[in-house]
Short mmCIF file of C-alpha atoms in Angstrom, two decimals:
data_model
loop_
_atom_site.label_atom_id
_atom_site.label_comp_id
_atom_site.label_asym_id
_atom_site.label_seq_id
_atom_site.Cartn_x
_atom_site.Cartn_y
_atom_site.Cartn_z
CA VAL Z 4 215.50 122.31 110.29
CA SER Z 5 214.11 119.98 112.95
CA ARG Z 6 210.90 122.06 113.21
CA GLU Z 7 210.30 121.76 109.47
CA TYR Z 8 211.18 118.07 109.57
CA ALA Z 9 208.64 117.49 112.36
CA HIS Z 10 205.98 119.26 110.28
CA MET Z 11 206.91 117.11 107.29
CA LEU Z 12 206.61 113.91 109.36
CA LEU Z 13 203.14 114.90 110.47
CA ASP Z 14 201.93 116.22 107.11
CA TYR Z 15 203.01 113.20 105.08
CA ASN Z 16 202.25 110.41 107.55
CA TYR Z 17 199.16 111.34 109.52
CA PRO Z 18 195.82 112.96 108.87
CA PRO Z 19 195.39 116.35 110.52
CA ALA Z 20 194.69 116.04 114.21
CA GLN Z 21 193.69 118.65 116.74
CA PRO Z 22 196.00 121.69 116.80
CA TRP Z 23 197.29 120.96 120.33
CA PHE Z 24 198.64 117.60 119.18
CA ASP Z 25 200.17 118.83 115.93
CA GLU Z 26 201.79 121.84 117.60
CA GLY Z 27 202.89 119.86 120.66
CA PHE Z 28 204.49 117.23 118.42
CA VAL Z 29 206.29 119.85 116.35
CA GLN Z 30 207.48 121.81 119.39
CA TYR Z 31 208.66 118.68 121.22
CA PHE Z 32 210.58 117.31 118.26
CA SER Z 33 211.89 120.69 117.06
CA SER Z 34 214.13 120.78 120.13
CA LEU Z 35 216.24 117.99 118.64
CA LYS Z 36 219.94 118.47 119.37
CA MET Z 37 222.52 116.22 117.74
CA GLY Z 38 226.09 115.72 118.92
CA ASP Z 39 228.87 113.42 117.73
CA LYS Z 40 227.72 110.38 119.70
CA ALA Z 41 224.38 111.33 121.20
CA GLY Z 42 221.34 113.48 120.73
CA ALA Z 43 218.67 114.95 122.99
CA ILE Z 44 215.05 115.84 122.49
CA GLY Z 45 212.25 117.49 124.44
CA GLY Z 46 213.90 120.65 125.73
CA ASP Z 47 212.23 124.05 125.63
CA PRO Z 48 212.34 124.65 121.86
CA ASP Z 49 212.40 128.44 121.89
CA GLY Z 50 213.61 129.06 125.43
CA SER Z 51 210.44 130.81 126.58
CA PHE Z 52 207.90 128.03 127.15
CA VAL Z 53 208.93 127.33 130.74
CA ALA Z 54 208.71 131.01 131.65
CA THR Z 55 205.33 131.25 129.93
CA LEU Z 56 203.98 128.24 131.84
CA ASN Z 57 205.39 129.52 135.13
CA SER Z 58 203.92 133.01 134.73
CA SER Z 59 200.48 132.29 133.28
CA ASP Z 60 197.24 130.64 134.27
CA TRP Z 61 197.11 127.53 132.12
CA ILE Z 62 194.44 126.90 129.52
CA THR Z 63 192.20 124.11 130.79
CA ILE Z 64 192.84 120.77 129.08
CA PRO Z 65 189.31 120.68 127.57
CA ASP Z 66 189.82 124.19 126.14
CA LEU Z 67 193.31 123.32 124.89
CA PHE Z 68 192.06 120.13 123.26
CA SER Z 69 189.01 121.92 121.78
CA GLN Z 70 190.84 124.77 120.07
CA LYS Z 71 190.23 124.41 116.35
CA ILE Z 72 192.14 127.35 114.88
CA PHE Z 73 195.83 127.91 115.38
CA SER Z 74 197.59 131.02 114.11
CA GLY Z 75 201.16 130.42 115.27
CA CYS Z 76 203.26 130.81 118.37
CA ASN Z 77 204.40 134.33 117.65
CA ALA Z 78 200.96 135.85 117.93
CA ASP Z 79 199.46 137.02 121.22
CA MET Z 80 200.09 135.72 124.73
CA ARG Z 81 197.19 133.26 124.49
CA GLN Z 82 198.78 131.65 121.42
CA GLN Z 83 202.18 131.52 123.13
CA LEU Z 84 200.52 129.80 126.09
CA PHE Z 85 198.78 127.42 123.67
CA CYS Z 86 202.14 126.46 122.15
CA ALA Z 87 203.87 126.10 125.51
CA GLU Z 88 201.08 124.02 126.98
CA SER Z 89 200.84 121.84 123.85
CA TRP Z 90 204.59 121.22 124.16
CA ILE Z 91 204.43 120.22 127.84
CA VAL Z 92 201.40 117.97 127.27
CA MET Z 93 203.34 116.19 124.50
CA HIS Z 94 206.40 116.06 126.78
CA TYR Z 95 204.27 114.45 129.49
CA LEU Z 96 202.68 111.95 127.09
CA VAL Z 97 205.97 110.88 125.49
CA ASN Z 98 208.01 110.67 128.67
CA ASN Z 99 205.33 108.85 130.65
CA GLY Z 100 204.56 106.25 127.97
CA ARG Z 101 201.09 107.70 127.40
CA LEU Z 102 201.37 108.64 123.73
CA SER Z 103 199.50 105.46 122.78
CA ASP Z 104 196.45 106.86 124.63
CA VAL Z 105 196.15 109.59 122.02
CA GLY Z 106 194.96 107.19 119.29
CA PRO Z 107 191.85 106.10 121.21
CA TYR Z 108 191.26 109.74 122.20
CA PHE Z 109 191.27 110.87 118.54
CA ASN Z 110 189.14 107.91 117.53
CA ALA Z 111 186.55 108.96 120.09
CA VAL Z 112 186.67 112.70 119.33
CA ILE Z 113 187.19 112.77 115.58
CA VAL Z 114 185.53 109.57 114.37
CA HIS Z 115 182.75 109.10 116.92
CA LYS Z 116 182.24 112.82 117.74
CA THR Z 117 182.50 112.09 121.46
CA PRO Z 118 182.68 115.21 123.65
CA VAL Z 119 186.25 116.08 124.67
CA ASN Z 120 185.73 115.46 128.40
CA THR Z 121 184.22 112.03 127.79
CA ALA Z 122 186.93 111.11 125.26
CA ILE Z 123 189.65 112.09 127.76
CA GLU Z 124 188.11 109.81 130.39
CA GLN Z 125 187.77 106.93 127.93
CA ALA Z 126 191.26 107.22 126.47
CA PHE Z 127 193.38 108.39 129.39
CA GLY Z 128 191.45 106.73 132.22
CA VAL Z 129 191.17 110.00 134.18
CA ASN Z 130 188.95 113.03 133.92
CA ALA Z 131 190.19 116.25 132.30
CA HIS Z 132 190.93 117.89 135.65
CA GLN Z 133 193.04 114.91 136.76
CA LEU Z 134 194.92 114.88 133.44
CA GLN Z 135 195.67 118.59 133.76
CA LYS Z 136 196.83 118.09 137.35
CA SER Z 137 199.12 115.25 136.24
CA VAL Z 138 200.64 117.37 133.47
CA GLN Z 139 201.16 120.32 135.82
CA GLU Z 140 202.70 118.09 138.50
CA TYR Z 141 204.97 116.60 135.85
CA PHE Z 142 206.00 120.11 134.76
CA HIS Z 143 206.84 121.10 138.32
CA SER Z 144 208.20 117.71 139.47
CA ASP Z 145 211.83 118.34 138.64
CA THR Z 146 211.91 121.99 139.53
CA ASP Z 147 215.34 123.15 140.55
CA PRO Z 148 214.85 125.53 143.50
CA GLY Z 149 218.20 127.17 142.81
CA ASN Z 150 217.14 128.01 139.26
CA SER Z 151 214.15 130.32 139.80
CA GLY Z 152 211.65 127.48 139.70
CA THR Z 153 212.70 126.33 136.23
CA PRO Z 154 211.82 122.67 135.64
CA ALA Z 155 215.21 121.01 135.29
CA ALA Z 156 213.94 118.01 133.31
CA ALA Z 157 212.22 120.12 130.68
CA ILE Z 158 215.14 122.45 130.01
CA ASP Z 159 218.45 121.23 131.33
CA ASP Z 160 217.96 117.53 130.75
CA PRO Z 161 216.11 116.89 127.49
CA VAL Z 162 215.67 113.19 126.83
CA PRO Z 163 219.09 111.89 125.67
CA PHE Z 164 219.56 109.05 123.24
CA PRO Z 165 222.70 107.45 121.79
CA LEU Z 166 223.02 107.75 118.02
CA SER Z 167 223.83 104.03 117.91
CA ASP Z 168 220.12 103.44 118.63
CA LEU Z 169 219.35 105.02 115.26
CA GLY Z 170 221.62 102.63 113.38
CA LEU Z 171 223.87 105.45 112.22
CA PRO Z 172 227.56 104.75 111.70
CA SER Z 173 229.72 106.06 114.53
CA THR Z 174 232.34 108.68 113.77
#
C-alpha cells in the first residue's frame, strides 16, 4: 500500500521528474512501517537493495541521473541496481537535509537544459564525482562489521518518527 501511495503522491502533486528521483522517492517511502505509537521510514524496501549495492559496481551519478527510460525493478540486474542506487541517493538527500537541492537541480536540467554534470555542481555545490563519493560514504558509514558489511542505518534503523508528529489521535 505504501508503494502505491508514494506513486499517488508523486503523480498527483508533481510533474514527472527524472526516473532516479521518482523511483528513489517511491522506494524510500514504500518502506513505511507503522506501529501503535511510532512509525519508521527509509529501510531497504524489498530487502535486497543493500546486497545489490554491496555486490555491484555502482552506476555513476551522471549516468543514474541521465537515465530516461525505466522499466521496473524486477527486470535485469542493471535495473535492480538503478532502483537500489535511486533509493540510497534519496535516503542520503532526505537524511542529510539535501532534498531542497533537488529543486534547483531540476530547474537547471529540465527547464534550462543544463548538462547534468553542470546542474549537479550548481545545485549541490559539488561535482558529480564528489556527490557520488558522499552517497557511497553515507551508505557505508554505519556499516555493522558483525553483520556482513550491512549498513545498519539503512536496514536496521530506518528513520523513526512518533505518530503524535502527524497529529493522529493516540490509541
